[in-house]
mmCIF file of C-alpha atoms in Angstrom:
data_model
loop_
_atom_site.group_PDB
_atom_site.id
_atom_site.type_symbol
_atom_site.label_atom_id
_atom_site.label_comp_id
_atom_site.label_asym_id
_atom_site.label_seq_id
_atom_site.Cartn_x
_atom_site.Cartn_y
_atom_site.Cartn_z
ATOM 1 C CA MET A 1 59.174 -59.140 -77.371
ATOM 2 C CA THR A 2 62.195 -57.817 -79.021
ATOM 3 C CA ARG A 3 64.033 -61.533 -76.916
ATOM 4 C CA ILE A 4 61.902 -63.499 -78.732
ATOM 5 C CA LEU A 5 63.380 -61.910 -81.960
ATOM 6 C CA ILE A 6 66.831 -62.225 -80.590
ATOM 7 C CA TYR A 7 66.051 -66.734 -80.157
ATOM 8 C CA LEU A 8 63.668 -66.974 -83.262
ATOM 9 C CA GLY A 9 66.626 -65.470 -85.607
ATOM 10 C CA ILE A 10 69.166 -67.452 -83.914
ATOM 11 C CA VAL A 11 67.884 -71.407 -84.242
ATOM 12 C CA LEU A 12 66.720 -69.482 -87.957
ATOM 13 C CA PHE A 13 70.691 -68.883 -88.829
ATOM 14 C CA GLY A 14 71.233 -72.670 -87.191
ATOM 15 C CA LEU A 15 69.228 -74.225 -89.016
ATOM 16 C CA CYS A 16 70.809 -72.616 -92.502
ATOM 17 C CA ILE A 17 73.831 -73.527 -91.326
ATOM 18 C CA SER A 18 73.859 -76.804 -90.563
ATOM 19 C CA PRO A 19 74.046 -78.825 -93.866
ATOM 20 C CA PHE A 20 77.233 -76.722 -93.714
ATOM 21 C CA PHE A 21 78.111 -78.717 -90.846
ATOM 22 C CA GLU A 22 76.953 -82.144 -91.757
ATOM 23 C CA GLY A 23 79.409 -84.887 -91.626
ATOM 24 C CA MET A 24 81.193 -82.720 -88.452
ATOM 25 C CA ASN A 25 78.672 -83.456 -85.634
ATOM 26 C CA GLY A 26 81.584 -84.071 -82.910
ATOM 27 C CA TYR A 27 81.184 -85.727 -80.354
ATOM 28 C CA LEU A 28 79.462 -85.075 -76.827
ATOM 29 C CA TYR A 29 79.323 -87.642 -73.823
ATOM 30 C CA PHE A 30 78.412 -85.977 -70.493
ATOM 31 C CA THR A 31 76.635 -87.693 -67.396
ATOM 32 C CA ILE A 32 74.167 -86.514 -65.125
ATOM 33 C CA TRP A 33 74.031 -88.275 -61.784
ATOM 34 C CA ASP A 34 73.354 -91.982 -62.527
ATOM 35 C CA TYR A 35 72.188 -91.335 -66.458
ATOM 36 C CA GLU A 36 75.404 -91.285 -69.279
ATOM 37 C CA VAL A 37 75.164 -89.643 -72.240
ATOM 38 C CA GLU A 38 75.881 -89.476 -75.141
ATOM 39 C CA THR A 39 74.658 -86.815 -78.678
ATOM 40 C CA GLY A 40 76.289 -84.771 -81.236
ATOM 41 C CA VAL A 41 77.306 -81.400 -80.587
ATOM 42 C CA LEU A 42 74.846 -79.826 -83.383
ATOM 43 C CA PHE A 43 71.332 -81.184 -81.621
ATOM 44 C CA ALA A 44 73.546 -80.535 -78.271
ATOM 45 C CA VAL A 45 72.818 -77.019 -79.011
ATOM 46 C CA ILE A 46 69.546 -76.902 -80.631
ATOM 47 C CA ALA A 47 68.079 -78.879 -77.399
ATOM 48 C CA LEU A 48 69.975 -76.572 -75.038
ATOM 49 C CA ILE A 49 68.578 -73.410 -77.236
ATOM 50 C CA VAL A 50 65.172 -75.315 -76.904
ATOM 51 C CA PHE A 51 65.226 -75.559 -73.367
ATOM 52 C CA TYR A 52 65.870 -72.249 -72.307
ATOM 53 C CA GLY A 53 63.041 -71.087 -74.659
ATOM 54 C CA LEU A 54 60.333 -73.393 -72.518
ATOM 55 C CA LEU A 55 61.788 -71.857 -69.258
ATOM 56 C CA GLN A 56 62.065 -68.302 -70.527
ATOM 57 C CA LEU A 57 57.670 -69.315 -71.255
ATOM 58 C CA THR A 58 57.551 -71.440 -67.642
ATOM 59 C CA GLU A 59 58.686 -68.224 -66.044
ATOM 60 C CA TRP A 60 55.915 -65.962 -67.671
ATOM 61 C CA VAL A 61 53.238 -68.335 -67.362
ATOM 62 C CA ILE A 62 53.520 -68.356 -63.767
ATOM 63 C CA ILE A 63 54.586 -64.388 -63.313
ATOM 64 C CA PHE A 64 50.744 -63.707 -65.878
ATOM 65 C CA ILE A 65 49.266 -66.827 -63.051
ATOM 66 C CA LEU A 66 50.696 -65.078 -60.266
ATOM 67 C CA ASN A 67 49.753 -60.951 -61.088
ATOM 68 C CA LEU A 68 45.934 -62.151 -61.971
ATOM 69 C CA LEU A 69 45.621 -64.255 -58.707
ATOM 70 C CA LEU A 70 46.918 -60.780 -57.060
ATOM 71 C CA SER A 71 45.079 -58.439 -59.083
ATOM 72 C CA SER A 72 41.726 -60.998 -58.185
ATOM 73 C CA ARG A 73 42.317 -60.032 -54.467
ATOM 74 C CA LEU A 74 42.274 -56.237 -55.099
ATOM 75 C CA LEU A 75 39.482 -55.927 -57.949
ATOM 76 C CA PRO A 76 37.630 -54.661 -54.435
ATOM 77 C CA GLU A 77 39.398 -52.131 -53.107
ATOM 78 C CA LYS A 78 40.119 -50.719 -56.772
ATOM 79 C CA TRP A 79 36.370 -51.186 -57.284
ATOM 80 C CA ARG A 80 35.493 -48.994 -54.252
ATOM 81 C CA LYS A 81 37.818 -46.277 -55.176
ATOM 82 C CA LYS A 82 36.444 -45.520 -58.703
ATOM 83 C CA ALA A 83 32.699 -45.612 -56.802
ATOM 84 C CA ALA A 84 34.472 -43.012 -54.314
ATOM 85 C CA ARG A 85 35.503 -40.789 -57.712
ATOM 86 C CA LYS A 86 32.229 -41.434 -59.247
ATOM 87 C CA HIS A 87 31.276 -39.821 -55.388
ATOM 88 C CA THR A 88 33.339 -36.997 -55.797
ATOM 89 C CA LEU A 89 32.254 -36.170 -59.459
ATOM 90 C CA VAL A 90 29.054 -36.001 -57.976
ATOM 91 C CA GLY A 91 29.464 -33.726 -54.684
ATOM 92 C CA ALA A 92 31.233 -31.469 -56.798
ATOM 93 C CA LEU A 93 29.375 -31.196 -59.504
ATOM 94 C CA ALA A 94 25.951 -30.184 -57.007
ATOM 95 C CA LEU A 95 27.606 -28.388 -55.405
ATOM 96 C CA ALA A 96 27.888 -25.543 -58.498
ATOM 97 C CA GLU A 97 24.619 -26.408 -58.775
ATOM 98 C CA GLU A 98 24.052 -24.888 -55.315
ATOM 99 C CA ASP A 99 22.472 -29.199 -54.545
ATOM 100 C CA TRP A 100 23.604 -29.066 -50.711
ATOM 101 C CA SER A 101 22.019 -31.581 -49.641
ATOM 102 C CA THR A 102 23.050 -33.834 -52.324
ATOM 103 C CA ALA A 103 26.359 -32.693 -52.451
ATOM 104 C CA GLU A 104 27.291 -33.725 -49.200
ATOM 105 C CA LYS A 105 26.165 -37.224 -49.428
ATOM 106 C CA ALA A 106 28.348 -37.388 -52.147
ATOM 107 C CA MET A 107 31.239 -35.393 -51.199
ATOM 108 C CA ILE A 108 31.330 -38.002 -47.298
ATOM 109 C CA LYS A 109 30.853 -41.137 -49.738
ATOM 110 C CA GLY A 110 33.358 -39.508 -51.675
ATOM 111 C CA ALA A 111 35.771 -39.658 -48.683
ATOM 112 C CA GLU A 112 35.417 -43.305 -47.220
ATOM 113 C CA LYS A 113 38.067 -44.654 -50.426
ATOM 114 C CA GLY A 114 38.713 -41.342 -51.741
ATOM 115 C CA GLU A 115 42.357 -39.760 -52.517
ATOM 116 C CA LEU A 116 41.560 -36.433 -51.222
ATOM 117 C CA PRO A 117 39.131 -37.210 -47.956
ATOM 118 C CA THR A 118 40.568 -33.271 -46.348
ATOM 119 C CA LEU A 119 39.073 -32.562 -50.004
ATOM 120 C CA ASN A 120 35.215 -33.809 -49.770
ATOM 121 C CA LEU A 121 35.366 -33.302 -45.553
ATOM 122 C CA LEU A 122 36.158 -29.955 -46.356
ATOM 123 C CA ALA A 123 33.245 -29.580 -49.583
ATOM 124 C CA ALA A 124 30.759 -31.478 -47.088
ATOM 125 C CA ALA A 125 31.004 -29.315 -44.482
ATOM 126 C CA ARG A 126 30.442 -26.386 -46.697
ATOM 127 C CA ALA A 127 27.662 -28.351 -48.091
ATOM 128 C CA ALA A 128 26.044 -28.407 -44.061
ATOM 129 C CA HIS A 129 26.541 -24.936 -43.372
ATOM 130 C CA HIS A 130 24.449 -24.015 -46.112
ATOM 131 C CA GLN A 131 21.249 -26.165 -44.517
ATOM 132 C CA ASN A 132 22.028 -24.718 -41.230
ATOM 133 C CA ASN A 133 23.265 -28.350 -40.245
ATOM 134 C CA ALA A 134 26.482 -26.731 -37.870
ATOM 135 C CA GLU A 135 26.737 -30.018 -36.219
ATOM 136 C CA SER A 136 26.864 -32.278 -39.446
ATOM 137 C CA ARG A 137 29.203 -28.808 -40.419
ATOM 138 C CA ASP A 138 31.435 -29.360 -37.040
ATOM 139 C CA LYS A 139 31.557 -32.703 -37.366
ATOM 140 C CA TYR A 140 32.765 -33.173 -40.595
ATOM 141 C CA LEU A 141 35.733 -30.127 -40.183
ATOM 142 C CA GLN A 142 36.964 -31.890 -37.042
ATOM 143 C CA GLN A 143 37.111 -35.368 -38.778
ATOM 144 C CA ALA A 144 39.238 -32.693 -41.429
ATOM 145 C CA GLU A 145 41.158 -31.168 -38.470
ATOM 146 C CA GLN A 146 43.235 -34.412 -37.907
ATOM 147 C CA GLU A 147 45.602 -33.887 -41.360
ATOM 148 C CA PRO A 148 47.688 -32.207 -40.585
ATOM 149 C CA LEU A 149 48.115 -29.244 -43.164
ATOM 150 C CA ALA A 150 44.500 -28.542 -42.958
ATOM 151 C CA ILE A 151 44.324 -27.000 -40.068
ATOM 152 C CA LYS A 152 44.633 -23.470 -41.107
ATOM 153 C CA ALA A 153 42.413 -24.256 -44.051
ATOM 154 C CA VAL A 154 39.495 -25.941 -41.398
ATOM 155 C CA SER A 155 40.584 -23.426 -39.045
ATOM 156 C CA THR A 156 39.798 -20.685 -41.202
ATOM 157 C CA SER A 157 36.193 -22.343 -42.410
ATOM 158 C CA ARG A 158 35.292 -22.270 -39.065
ATOM 159 C CA THR A 159 35.877 -18.484 -38.637
ATOM 160 C CA ARG A 160 33.817 -17.823 -41.729
ATOM 161 C CA TYR A 161 30.646 -20.228 -40.779
ATOM 162 C CA LEU A 162 30.684 -19.068 -37.030
ATOM 163 C CA LEU A 163 31.002 -15.542 -38.736
ATOM 164 C CA GLN A 164 28.423 -15.858 -41.080
ATOM 165 C CA GLN A 165 26.290 -18.009 -37.873
ATOM 166 C CA GLY A 166 26.699 -14.909 -35.544
ATOM 167 C CA GLU A 167 29.024 -16.769 -33.392
ATOM 168 C CA LEU A 168 30.884 -13.770 -33.058
ATOM 169 C CA ASP A 169 32.908 -14.542 -29.704
ATOM 170 C CA LYS A 170 33.496 -18.528 -31.172
ATOM 171 C CA ALA A 171 34.498 -16.834 -34.612
ATOM 172 C CA ARG A 172 36.843 -14.765 -32.648
ATOM 173 C CA ILE A 173 38.660 -17.853 -30.202
ATOM 174 C CA GLU A 174 38.460 -19.275 -33.976
ATOM 175 C CA LEU A 175 40.515 -16.739 -35.695
ATOM 176 C CA ASP A 176 42.763 -15.594 -32.478
ATOM 177 C CA LYS A 177 44.294 -19.243 -33.315
ATOM 178 C CA LEU A 178 45.064 -17.975 -36.999
ATOM 179 C CA SER A 179 46.894 -14.547 -35.545
ATOM 180 C CA PRO A 180 46.161 -12.171 -38.780
ATOM 181 C CA THR A 181 49.455 -10.738 -38.787
ATOM 182 C CA SER A 182 51.189 -9.943 -42.517
ATOM 183 C CA LYS A 183 51.960 -13.001 -42.887
ATOM 184 C CA SER A 184 48.778 -14.397 -43.396
ATOM 185 C CA LYS A 185 46.621 -14.573 -46.132
ATOM 186 C CA GLN A 186 44.739 -12.305 -47.940
ATOM 187 C CA PRO A 187 41.456 -14.581 -47.386
ATOM 188 C CA VAL A 188 42.163 -14.423 -43.720
ATOM 189 C CA LEU A 189 42.880 -10.558 -42.944
ATOM 190 C CA LYS A 190 39.678 -10.295 -45.447
ATOM 191 C CA LEU A 191 37.632 -12.107 -42.031
ATOM 192 C CA ALA A 192 39.857 -10.617 -39.343
ATOM 193 C CA LEU A 193 38.587 -7.122 -41.155
ATOM 194 C CA GLU A 194 34.901 -8.029 -41.433
ATOM 195 C CA LEU A 195 34.642 -9.963 -37.276
ATOM 196 C CA TYR A 196 36.120 -6.993 -36.132
ATOM 197 C CA GLN A 197 33.913 -4.549 -37.479
ATOM 198 C CA ALA A 198 30.956 -7.257 -36.226
ATOM 199 C CA GLN A 199 32.742 -6.694 -32.713
ATOM 200 C CA ALA A 200 33.175 -2.765 -32.536
ATOM 201 C CA ASP A 201 36.768 -3.978 -31.602
ATOM 202 C CA TRP A 202 38.440 -0.465 -32.818
ATOM 203 C CA HIS A 203 41.312 -1.129 -31.307
ATOM 204 C CA ALA A 204 42.339 -4.748 -33.111
ATOM 205 C CA LEU A 205 40.920 -3.106 -36.262
ATOM 206 C CA LYS A 206 43.545 -0.235 -36.354
ATOM 207 C CA LEU A 207 46.025 -2.093 -35.465
ATOM 208 C CA LEU A 208 44.854 -4.175 -39.191
ATOM 209 C CA LEU A 209 44.501 -1.097 -41.213
ATOM 210 C CA PRO A 210 48.666 -0.701 -41.604
ATOM 211 C CA ILE A 211 48.823 -4.407 -42.303
ATOM 212 C CA ILE A 212 45.687 -4.475 -44.268
ATOM 213 C CA LYS A 213 46.954 -0.869 -46.439
ATOM 214 C CA LYS A 214 50.552 -2.992 -46.881
ATOM 215 C CA ARG A 215 48.570 -6.497 -48.124
ATOM 216 C CA GLN A 216 46.591 -3.923 -50.576
ATOM 217 C CA VAL A 217 42.973 -6.367 -49.338
ATOM 218 C CA LEU A 218 40.823 -3.305 -50.050
ATOM 219 C CA SER A 219 41.013 -0.471 -52.433
ATOM 220 C CA GLU A 220 42.365 2.783 -52.009
ATOM 221 C CA ALA A 221 38.800 4.525 -51.519
ATOM 222 C CA ASP A 222 37.898 1.876 -48.941
ATOM 223 C CA HIS A 223 40.303 1.677 -46.998
ATOM 224 C CA GLN A 224 40.331 5.817 -46.357
ATOM 225 C CA HIS A 225 36.734 5.726 -45.285
ATOM 226 C CA LEU A 226 37.298 2.406 -42.929
ATOM 227 C CA THR A 227 40.728 4.059 -41.538
ATOM 228 C CA MET A 228 37.759 7.329 -40.992
ATOM 229 C CA LEU A 229 35.349 5.345 -39.717
ATOM 230 C CA THR A 230 38.064 3.488 -37.191
ATOM 231 C CA ASN A 231 39.337 6.578 -35.805
ATOM 232 C CA ASN A 232 36.491 8.096 -35.204
ATOM 233 C CA ALA A 233 34.509 5.202 -33.088
ATOM 234 C CA LEU A 234 38.318 4.839 -30.961
ATOM 235 C CA LEU A 235 38.155 8.569 -30.496
ATOM 236 C CA ILE A 236 34.187 8.699 -29.613
ATOM 237 C CA GLN A 237 34.811 5.117 -27.585
ATOM 238 C CA ALA A 238 37.548 7.298 -25.139
ATOM 239 C CA GLN A 239 34.618 10.264 -24.735
ATOM 240 C CA PHE A 240 32.826 7.596 -22.578
ATOM 241 C CA SER A 241 36.178 5.790 -21.759
ATOM 242 C CA SER A 242 38.541 8.117 -19.525
ATOM 243 C CA GLU A 243 40.770 12.006 -20.322
ATOM 244 C CA GLN A 244 43.304 9.101 -20.632
ATOM 245 C CA GLU A 245 42.293 7.406 -23.268
ATOM 246 C CA LEU A 246 41.120 10.384 -25.063
ATOM 247 C CA GLU A 247 45.058 11.828 -25.057
ATOM 248 C CA LYS A 248 46.623 7.518 -25.969
ATOM 249 C CA VAL A 249 43.921 7.808 -29.137
ATOM 250 C CA TRP A 250 44.524 10.976 -29.804
ATOM 251 C CA HIS A 251 48.009 10.655 -30.450
ATOM 252 C CA TRP A 252 47.913 7.690 -32.186
ATOM 253 C CA LEU A 253 46.737 8.920 -35.147
ATOM 254 C CA SER A 254 49.199 10.054 -37.456
ATOM 255 C CA ARG A 255 49.995 13.824 -37.560
ATOM 256 C CA ALA A 256 48.030 14.876 -40.436
ATOM 257 C CA GLU A 257 45.447 12.731 -38.594
ATOM 258 C CA ARG A 258 45.195 14.768 -36.547
ATOM 259 C CA LYS A 259 44.545 18.442 -38.230
ATOM 260 C CA GLU A 260 41.551 16.250 -40.069
ATOM 261 C CA PRO A 261 37.968 18.242 -38.828
ATOM 262 C CA GLN A 262 36.206 14.798 -37.856
ATOM 263 C CA TYR A 263 39.054 14.133 -35.616
ATOM 264 C CA LEU A 264 39.407 17.945 -34.349
ATOM 265 C CA ALA A 265 35.977 18.061 -32.794
ATOM 266 C CA SER A 266 36.010 14.590 -32.054
ATOM 267 C CA TYR A 267 38.804 15.030 -29.898
ATOM 268 C CA CYS A 268 36.871 18.733 -28.695
ATOM 269 C CA LEU A 269 33.890 17.223 -27.402
ATOM 270 C CA GLY A 270 35.858 14.836 -25.441
ATOM 271 C CA LEU A 271 38.139 18.117 -23.627
ATOM 272 C CA HIS A 272 34.977 19.162 -22.969
ATOM 273 C CA LYS A 273 33.177 15.641 -21.409
ATOM 274 C CA PHE A 274 36.318 15.898 -19.918
ATOM 275 C CA ASN A 275 36.724 19.740 -18.578
ATOM 276 C CA ARG A 276 38.718 20.912 -20.614
ATOM 277 C CA LYS A 277 36.072 23.043 -22.532
ATOM 278 C CA THR A 278 38.632 26.348 -22.923
ATOM 279 C CA GLU A 279 40.950 24.522 -24.288
ATOM 280 C CA ALA A 280 38.055 22.960 -27.090
ATOM 281 C CA LYS A 281 36.878 25.971 -27.420
ATOM 282 C CA LYS A 282 40.279 27.011 -28.205
ATOM 283 C CA ILE A 283 40.553 24.578 -31.298
ATOM 284 C CA LEU A 284 37.408 25.013 -32.853
ATOM 285 C CA MET A 285 37.542 29.226 -32.955
ATOM 286 C CA LYS A 286 40.918 28.697 -33.876
ATOM 287 C CA GLN A 287 38.941 26.141 -36.666
ATOM 288 C CA ILE A 288 36.169 27.811 -37.983
ATOM 289 C CA LYS A 289 38.153 31.527 -38.530
ATOM 290 C CA SER A 290 40.857 28.918 -41.165
ATOM 291 C CA GLY A 291 37.195 27.335 -42.553
ATOM 292 C CA LEU A 292 34.149 25.314 -42.418
ATOM 293 C CA CYS A 293 33.326 22.478 -42.110
ATOM 294 C CA SER A 294 29.420 20.923 -40.960
ATOM 295 C CA ASP A 295 32.027 18.673 -37.833
ATOM 296 C CA ILE A 296 32.898 22.061 -37.042
ATOM 297 C CA SER A 297 30.440 23.937 -36.364
ATOM 298 C CA MET A 298 28.625 20.980 -34.600
ATOM 299 C CA ALA A 299 30.567 21.006 -31.763
ATOM 300 C CA LEU A 300 30.686 24.036 -31.146
ATOM 301 C CA ALA A 301 27.095 24.566 -30.724
ATOM 302 C CA GLU A 302 27.155 22.038 -28.604
ATOM 303 C CA ILE A 303 30.194 22.897 -26.670
ATOM 304 C CA LEU A 304 29.631 26.946 -26.655
ATOM 305 C CA SER A 305 27.277 28.366 -24.018
ATOM 306 C CA PRO A 306 25.081 31.566 -23.714
ATOM 307 C CA ALA A 307 28.115 32.581 -21.396
ATOM 308 C CA ASP A 308 30.655 32.156 -23.684
ATOM 309 C CA VAL A 309 29.963 35.217 -25.527
ATOM 310 C CA GLU A 310 33.105 36.364 -26.539
ATOM 311 C CA GLU A 311 33.345 33.081 -28.590
ATOM 312 C CA ARG A 312 29.406 33.824 -29.415
ATOM 313 C CA ARG A 313 30.433 37.183 -30.610
ATOM 314 C CA GLN A 314 33.464 36.744 -33.143
ATOM 315 C CA ILE A 315 31.200 34.067 -34.879
ATOM 316 C CA PHE A 316 28.472 36.434 -35.760
ATOM 317 C CA ALA A 317 30.977 38.552 -36.767
ATOM 318 C CA LEU A 318 31.563 35.737 -38.928
ATOM 319 C CA GLU A 319 28.187 36.143 -40.878
ATOM 320 C CA LYS A 320 29.408 38.599 -43.635
ATOM 321 C CA LYS A 321 32.115 35.452 -44.536
ATOM 322 C CA TYR A 322 29.734 32.756 -44.303
ATOM 323 C CA ALA A 323 26.207 34.723 -45.430
ATOM 324 C CA GLU A 324 25.782 31.618 -47.642
ATOM 325 C CA GLU A 325 27.726 28.873 -46.173
ATOM 326 C CA LEU A 326 24.676 26.191 -44.916
ATOM 327 C CA ASN A 327 26.657 25.046 -41.731
ATOM 328 C CA PHE A 328 26.463 27.997 -40.927
ATOM 329 C CA GLN A 329 23.474 28.324 -40.974
ATOM 330 C CA VAL A 330 22.786 26.158 -38.664
ATOM 331 C CA LEU A 331 25.964 26.859 -35.994
ATOM 332 C CA LEU A 332 23.691 30.545 -36.441
ATOM 333 C CA ALA A 333 20.562 29.560 -35.346
ATOM 334 C CA LYS A 334 21.601 26.935 -32.696
ATOM 335 C CA LEU A 335 23.046 30.055 -30.921
ATOM 336 C CA HIS A 336 20.155 32.181 -31.342
ATOM 337 C CA SER A 337 17.747 29.421 -29.647
ATOM 338 C CA GLN A 338 20.498 28.535 -26.729
ATOM 339 C CA ASN A 339 19.907 32.447 -25.348
ATOM 340 C CA LYS A 340 16.372 31.871 -26.479
ATOM 341 C CA ASP A 341 15.528 34.684 -29.503
ATOM 342 C CA TYR A 342 13.352 31.794 -30.894
ATOM 343 C CA ARG A 343 13.123 34.800 -33.930
ATOM 344 C CA GLN A 344 15.399 35.371 -35.940
ATOM 345 C CA ALA A 345 17.008 31.256 -34.110
ATOM 346 C CA MET A 346 13.672 30.434 -36.959
ATOM 347 C CA THR A 347 15.235 32.666 -39.705
ATOM 348 C CA TYR A 348 17.832 30.667 -39.742
ATOM 349 C CA TRP A 349 16.510 27.406 -39.943
ATOM 350 C CA LYS A 350 13.666 28.532 -42.625
ATOM 351 C CA LYS A 351 17.202 28.963 -44.725
ATOM 352 C CA VAL A 352 18.373 25.735 -43.606
ATOM 353 C CA CYS A 353 14.850 23.479 -44.292
ATOM 354 C CA HIS A 354 14.454 26.143 -47.788
ATOM 355 C CA GLN A 355 18.536 24.430 -48.857
ATOM 356 C CA GLN A 356 18.056 20.838 -46.905
ATOM 357 C CA PRO A 357 14.529 20.020 -46.271
ATOM 358 C CA ASN A 358 15.613 17.124 -44.176
ATOM 359 C CA LYS A 359 13.404 15.189 -41.269
ATOM 360 C CA ALA A 360 16.488 16.873 -38.637
ATOM 361 C CA ASN A 361 15.760 20.302 -39.742
ATOM 362 C CA TRP A 362 11.540 20.725 -40.627
ATOM 363 C CA LEU A 363 12.223 19.479 -36.760
ATOM 364 C CA ALA A 364 14.541 21.985 -35.365
ATOM 365 C CA LEU A 365 12.123 24.676 -37.241
ATOM 366 C CA GLY A 366 8.756 23.232 -36.085
ATOM 367 C CA GLU A 367 9.950 23.264 -32.069
ATOM 368 C CA THR A 368 11.338 27.066 -32.772
ATOM 369 C CA HIS A 369 7.435 27.655 -34.377
ATOM 370 C CA GLU A 370 6.412 25.931 -30.868
ATOM 371 C CA HIS A 371 8.740 28.099 -28.472
ATOM 372 C CA LEU A 372 6.715 31.110 -30.909
ATOM 373 C CA GLY A 373 3.868 29.770 -30.403
ATOM 374 C CA GLU A 374 2.604 29.842 -33.115
ATOM 375 C CA GLN A 375 1.099 25.924 -33.773
ATOM 376 C CA ASN A 376 -0.117 25.720 -36.974
ATOM 377 C CA GLY A 377 3.829 26.738 -38.608
ATOM 378 C CA ALA A 378 4.390 23.461 -36.543
ATOM 379 C CA ILE A 379 2.498 21.343 -37.276
ATOM 380 C CA GLN A 380 2.991 21.778 -41.029
ATOM 381 C CA SER A 381 6.743 21.550 -40.248
ATOM 382 C CA TYR A 382 6.053 17.996 -38.352
ATOM 383 C CA ARG A 383 4.281 17.248 -41.312
ATOM 384 C CA GLN A 384 7.255 18.006 -43.821
ATOM 385 C CA ALA A 385 9.370 15.940 -40.574
ATOM 386 C CA ALA A 386 7.257 12.302 -41.407
ATOM 387 C CA VAL A 387 6.716 12.691 -44.796
ATOM 388 C CA THR A 388 10.867 13.232 -45.464
ATOM 389 C CA ALA A 389 13.850 10.808 -45.220
#
């Protein structure tokens, strides 16, 4: 547009000054092939300007026609891309509304000519999974995996779907491809946490816990709870494995963790199973003198036998110190039952049921009544156990 204005200005300027050059037309003579041309200078200049203008106009017309022809040939492709964008939008809205069937169909249509077909395929796989259509879901994921940048995203999605489907072994294969480490993304770490717990793979979970804490995947309270659950599970597994495994797990714990009563109780139960009762009794007796908890008292009740006279004497001597402690009363009740002193055991079981009337305590009291031949008392206790959660 600017050039046109410039040309117009030149022409108008020439027209304005042309009267001043009247009588000074000059003379121009030239030949073109076999033609001879004679003209004035002014006319030649105006003719050149007009010729250039026509040439420029011709160029614009030709370019316009070529663009029109080319765009006409590509119109179907443009229409398909526009339709793909529309299908993708419809699919996204259907996903938000959890209309899985509509979402799957729209996303697949949008993937054909879409700008980012991998995203459409992942969305379609999600919709198919919610419809329990595993075959279509896996097909979409396989197609999306053709994009190199989407390999990890596809593995993460496949692991999550297989885990939700209950295919734990297949999910573990996919998770191992992701190799959860401290550099992994949080969704991968959360998947690993969930899958390891579902598989009861406490060794893998124990190795993952420091990474979970460092990356702050869980809250402090949840992390402590999971750590306690993992350590207890490892100790219990070791009790049924071997003495070497028990020692390995025990020394895997930190120094502070080895002082925790629940871990000490599990460790001592393991020692007892591997014929190291003396060592287990020593640890538990030392612990009960410094403090009392349910884990220690339960472990003592399981490990001690009527032959352990000295340990029993020491425990009975602590009755003044722990007389009102529920855990200590349970321990005394179990020790008296071992000695077949059911009358004394019933005294403690009654106190326990009064303080903590749960099913296990009512059953223990009912069994004690049975040993004493008190059928009515036993029936009443069993009824209480039946109605108690």
